[in-house]
């Protein structure tokens, strides 16, 4: 959904030259996943509302998603939060006309290892 958003929303007004960059790398005990684009960006007001929704605790998440135009992004956020808890983070930076950079951090563990939950 995040790559789909970068293409579908980020490249809306671009005639050509749209780029989406996806990377994943191990960083100590975490994995950093990044989705960056050079699209139209997210308005400051929409980005603020999105960050408020993502920071919400003990809220009716289905109701929050029903009242949002960011269903795909919030769905990813809530699933990762449910699975990884406090070990997960998502940071979104965006500038109008410049693009968006989403950074996700999750715990790293190898196949066959036991994931210790905190």
mmCIF file of C-alpha atoms in Angstrom:
data_model
loop_
_atom_site.group_PDB
_atom_site.id
_atom_site.type_symbol
_atom_site.label_atom_id
_atom_site.label_comp_id
_atom_site.label_asym_id
_atom_site.label_seq_id
_atom_site.Cartn_x
_atom_site.Cartn_y
_atom_site.Cartn_z
ATOM 1 C CA UNK A 1 0.000 0.000 0.000
ATOM 2 C CA UNK A 2 2.830 2.465 0.693
ATOM 3 C CA UNK A 3 4.412 1.969 -2.742
ATOM 4 C CA UNK A 4 0.945 2.100 -4.288
ATOM 5 C CA UNK A 5 0.351 5.432 -2.497
ATOM 6 C CA UNK A 6 3.696 6.790 -3.711
ATOM 7 C CA UNK A 7 2.707 6.006 -7.284
ATOM 8 C CA UNK A 8 -1.036 6.679 -7.163
ATOM 9 C CA UNK A 9 -1.043 9.819 -5.030
ATOM 10 C CA UNK A 10 2.516 11.102 -5.187
ATOM 11 C CA UNK A 11 2.765 11.043 -8.969
ATOM 12 C CA UNK A 12 -0.721 12.443 -9.623
ATOM 13 C CA UNK A 13 0.415 15.749 -11.097
ATOM 14 C CA UNK A 14 3.774 14.695 -12.568
ATOM 15 C CA UNK A 15 3.963 14.608 -16.347
ATOM 16 C CA UNK A 16 7.202 12.565 -16.242
ATOM 17 C CA UNK A 17 10.295 11.856 -14.174
ATOM 18 C CA UNK A 18 8.513 10.257 -11.238
ATOM 19 C CA UNK A 19 10.740 8.100 -9.041
ATOM 20 C CA UNK A 20 9.917 5.728 -6.192
ATOM 21 C CA UNK A 21 12.786 4.321 -4.141
ATOM 22 C CA UNK A 22 12.295 1.326 -1.850
ATOM 23 C CA UNK A 23 15.046 0.067 0.436
ATOM 24 C CA UNK A 24 15.497 -2.219 3.413
ATOM 25 C CA UNK A 25 18.638 -2.508 5.519
ATOM 26 C CA UNK A 26 19.673 -4.008 8.824
ATOM 27 C CA UNK A 27 20.656 -1.351 11.338
ATOM 28 C CA UNK A 28 21.839 -3.001 14.557
ATOM 29 C CA UNK A 29 18.924 -4.837 16.139
ATOM 30 C CA UNK A 30 16.443 -3.256 13.718
ATOM 31 C CA UNK A 31 15.501 -3.238 10.067
ATOM 32 C CA UNK A 32 14.864 0.106 8.413
ATOM 33 C CA UNK A 33 12.456 0.097 5.474
ATOM 34 C CA UNK A 34 12.157 3.282 3.422
ATOM 35 C CA UNK A 35 9.771 4.308 0.688
ATOM 36 C CA UNK A 36 10.699 7.632 -0.912
ATOM 37 C CA UNK A 37 9.274 9.428 -3.910
ATOM 38 C CA UNK A 38 9.797 12.711 -5.731
ATOM 39 C CA UNK A 39 6.074 13.291 -6.140
ATOM 40 C CA UNK A 40 3.788 16.112 -5.117
ATOM 41 C CA UNK A 41 4.212 15.618 -1.366
ATOM 42 C CA UNK A 42 1.650 15.812 1.433
ATOM 43 C CA UNK A 43 0.231 19.153 2.556
ATOM 44 C CA UNK A 44 1.311 20.236 6.046
ATOM 45 C CA UNK A 45 -2.297 20.109 7.320
ATOM 46 C CA UNK A 46 -2.878 16.592 5.985
ATOM 47 C CA UNK A 47 0.498 15.402 7.294
ATOM 48 C CA UNK A 48 -0.295 16.812 10.759
ATOM 49 C CA UNK A 49 -3.681 15.034 10.826
ATOM 50 C CA UNK A 50 -2.073 11.799 9.673
ATOM 51 C CA UNK A 51 0.596 11.998 12.386
ATOM 52 C CA UNK A 52 -2.115 12.659 14.989
ATOM 53 C CA UNK A 53 -4.037 9.593 13.809
ATOM 54 C CA UNK A 54 -0.890 7.451 13.943
ATOM 55 C CA UNK A 55 -0.082 8.648 17.481
ATOM 56 C CA UNK A 56 -3.568 7.849 18.808
ATOM 57 C CA UNK A 57 -3.719 5.358 21.671
ATOM 58 C CA UNK A 58 -6.723 3.340 22.853
ATOM 59 C CA UNK A 59 -8.886 4.708 20.074
ATOM 60 C CA UNK A 60 -11.472 2.877 18.012
ATOM 61 C CA UNK A 61 -9.172 2.202 15.067
ATOM 62 C CA UNK A 62 -11.944 1.095 12.699
ATOM 63 C CA UNK A 63 -13.758 4.373 13.274
ATOM 64 C CA UNK A 64 -10.489 6.273 12.780
ATOM 65 C CA UNK A 65 -9.941 4.520 9.436
ATOM 66 C CA UNK A 66 -13.524 5.133 8.314
ATOM 67 C CA UNK A 67 -12.999 8.866 8.853
ATOM 68 C CA UNK A 68 -9.689 9.017 7.011
ATOM 69 C CA UNK A 69 -8.584 9.292 3.408
ATOM 70 C CA UNK A 70 -5.331 7.514 4.389
ATOM 71 C CA UNK A 71 -6.772 4.022 4.751
ATOM 72 C CA UNK A 72 -3.840 2.155 3.154
ATOM 73 C CA UNK A 73 -1.186 3.925 5.186
ATOM 74 C CA UNK A 74 -3.125 3.633 8.446
ATOM 75 C CA UNK A 75 -3.807 -0.043 7.745
ATOM 76 C CA UNK A 76 -0.060 -0.705 7.381
ATOM 77 C CA UNK A 77 0.674 1.354 10.501
ATOM 78 C CA UNK A 78 -1.929 -0.418 12.648
ATOM 79 C CA UNK A 79 -0.891 -3.901 11.497
ATOM 80 C CA UNK A 80 2.778 -3.250 12.233
ATOM 81 C CA UNK A 81 1.903 -1.657 15.578
ATOM 82 C CA UNK A 82 -0.228 -4.679 16.490
ATOM 83 C CA UNK A 83 2.496 -7.136 15.482
ATOM 84 C CA UNK A 84 5.601 -5.362 16.850
ATOM 85 C CA UNK A 85 4.167 -3.084 19.557
ATOM 86 C CA UNK A 86 6.586 -0.510 20.942
ATOM 87 C CA UNK A 87 9.420 -2.036 18.913
ATOM 88 C CA UNK A 88 7.926 -0.504 15.755
ATOM 89 C CA UNK A 89 8.010 3.065 14.480
ATOM 90 C CA UNK A 90 6.979 4.911 11.331
ATOM 91 C CA UNK A 91 8.209 8.386 10.499
ATOM 92 C CA UNK A 92 6.801 10.385 7.595
ATOM 93 C CA UNK A 93 8.505 13.453 6.182
ATOM 94 C CA UNK A 94 7.033 15.297 3.245
ATOM 95 C CA UNK A 95 7.394 18.587 1.472
ATOM 96 C CA UNK A 96 4.944 19.944 -1.075
ATOM 97 C CA UNK A 97 6.365 19.703 -4.595
ATOM 98 C CA UNK A 98 9.390 17.700 -3.383
ATOM 99 C CA UNK A 99 8.060 14.296 -2.358
ATOM 100 C CA UNK A 100 7.595 12.030 0.626
ATOM 101 C CA UNK A 101 9.949 9.871 2.691
ATOM 102 C CA UNK A 102 8.480 7.122 4.903
ATOM 103 C CA UNK A 103 10.825 5.351 7.319
ATOM 104 C CA UNK A 104 9.698 2.190 9.093
ATOM 105 C CA UNK A 105 11.752 0.529 11.821
ATOM 106 C CA UNK A 106 11.018 -2.981 13.078
ATOM 107 C CA UNK A 107 13.016 -5.478 15.151
ATOM 108 C CA UNK A 108 15.428 -7.736 13.269
ATOM 109 C CA UNK A 109 15.612 -11.451 13.795
ATOM 110 C CA UNK A 110 16.737 -14.347 11.649
ATOM 111 C CA UNK A 111 14.615 -17.267 10.470
ATOM 112 C CA UNK A 112 14.460 -19.845 13.236
ATOM 113 C CA UNK A 113 15.332 -17.426 16.047
ATOM 114 C CA UNK A 114 12.867 -16.712 18.784
ATOM 115 C CA UNK A 115 11.531 -13.179 18.762
ATOM 116 C CA UNK A 116 11.625 -11.878 22.330
ATOM 117 C CA UNK A 117 8.641 -9.653 22.995
ATOM 118 C CA UNK A 118 9.026 -6.811 25.450
#
